[in-house]
Amino acid sequence: MLLKVLNLCTYYQTGSSYVRAVDDISFELAKGETLGVVGESGCGKTAAALSLMRLIPSPGRIVSGKILFEGKDITALSIKELLSIRGDQIAMIFQDPMTALNPVLSIGEQLVEPFMIHRRLSRKVAIPLCIELLNKVRIPDAGSRMKSYPHELSGGMRQRVMIAMALALNPKIIIADEPTTALDVSIQAELLELLKNITREQNASLMLITHNLGIVARYADRVMIMYAGRIVEKAFTLNLYQTPLHPYTKGLLDSVPRLNQNNNKKLTPIKGQPPDLANLPQGCAFYERCTLKEARCKAKAPTLKKFTCDHEVACWLKEEGK
């Protein structure tokens, strides 16, 4: 297994209390696999991704757990050892390219940096490789664009540059955090196809973080549903869409329009709001919004357990096969 996360907890300290951004999650990522991570804003998707790169900003920190990359625990590595992995073997495409790219450096200057740091190449040798990368992500007139600054590019172009930077050193894992946010639908589809095709060519694993269930259905091999910092359901994509087990997963699917459903059928939104991560309830975090809740759900939180050999869910009702 390329990546194995065990009981990861990442908290942010606010005064005397803690915000449990990531609360005891475990999952795996195989070589060449695409894992979709789905959930509402604030459910812990980005915090989990940043934890894998050890990029959690202060006052956040990884409290406990292990992140095993090819058997090495990333949480125990020194900064020097970590820097040899970050950006080289594990790369990340951030949600907002305008804030991720340095506004005072040209695109070329930012693209050559990984080659110079990790591969010890000279600028002269790195520049043709960067132009080749820009061509690969279908940026027209790549040579001229090397001299451009981030503000001179469109949102789609900036995101292509971010993809190029992530793919530069042929990483084994690419983490894409909402890679198509705020882009036109047509550009979204083009970029996702591009990302999927290139990762397939390089046999890289992709962790695709999104709240868009349509994107997950098309591109992910497996899906992980997160709610209030925890994983509530994991399954192969087809299994999850055909047989959603957790009430939250079912609620997400019922709130999305489908081409094969009756046009007169109204969408059913999930009522209520997610809980305060600094003051989580004793029982199931989804209790207040759940339509199937029972008294025991409020008393104790269910743990993630196998429902079938390839489908896991954290729900008291599903433990009894209901």
Tab-separated table of C-alpha atoms in Angstrom, residues 96-105 107 110 150 153 157-159 161-162 165:
chain	number	residue	atom	x	y	z
A	96	ASP	CA	-7.046	28.840	-4.950
A	97	PRO	CA	-4.176	29.222	-7.438
A	98	MET	CA	-4.171	33.013	-7.043
A	99	THR	CA	-3.101	32.718	-3.407
A	100	ALA	CA	-0.963	29.602	-3.938
A	101	LEU	CA	1.171	31.211	-6.658
A	102	ASN	CA	3.664	33.926	-5.720
A	103	PRO	CA	2.349	37.203	-7.232
A	104	VAL	CA	5.805	38.815	-7.567
A	105	LEU	CA	7.482	35.924	-9.400
A	107	ILE	CA	5.407	31.615	-13.897
A	110	GLN	CA	8.104	29.327	-9.994
A	150	PRO	CA	-0.092	35.070	-12.111
A	153	LEU	CA	-3.444	34.693	-16.512
A	157	MET	CA	-4.678	29.122	-16.896
A	158	ARG	CA	-3.497	29.603	-13.306
A	159	GLN	CA	-4.964	26.246	-12.346
A	161	VAL	CA	0.083	26.112	-13.986
A	162	MET	CA	-0.664	24.617	-10.550
A	165	MET	CA	3.918	22.390	-10.888
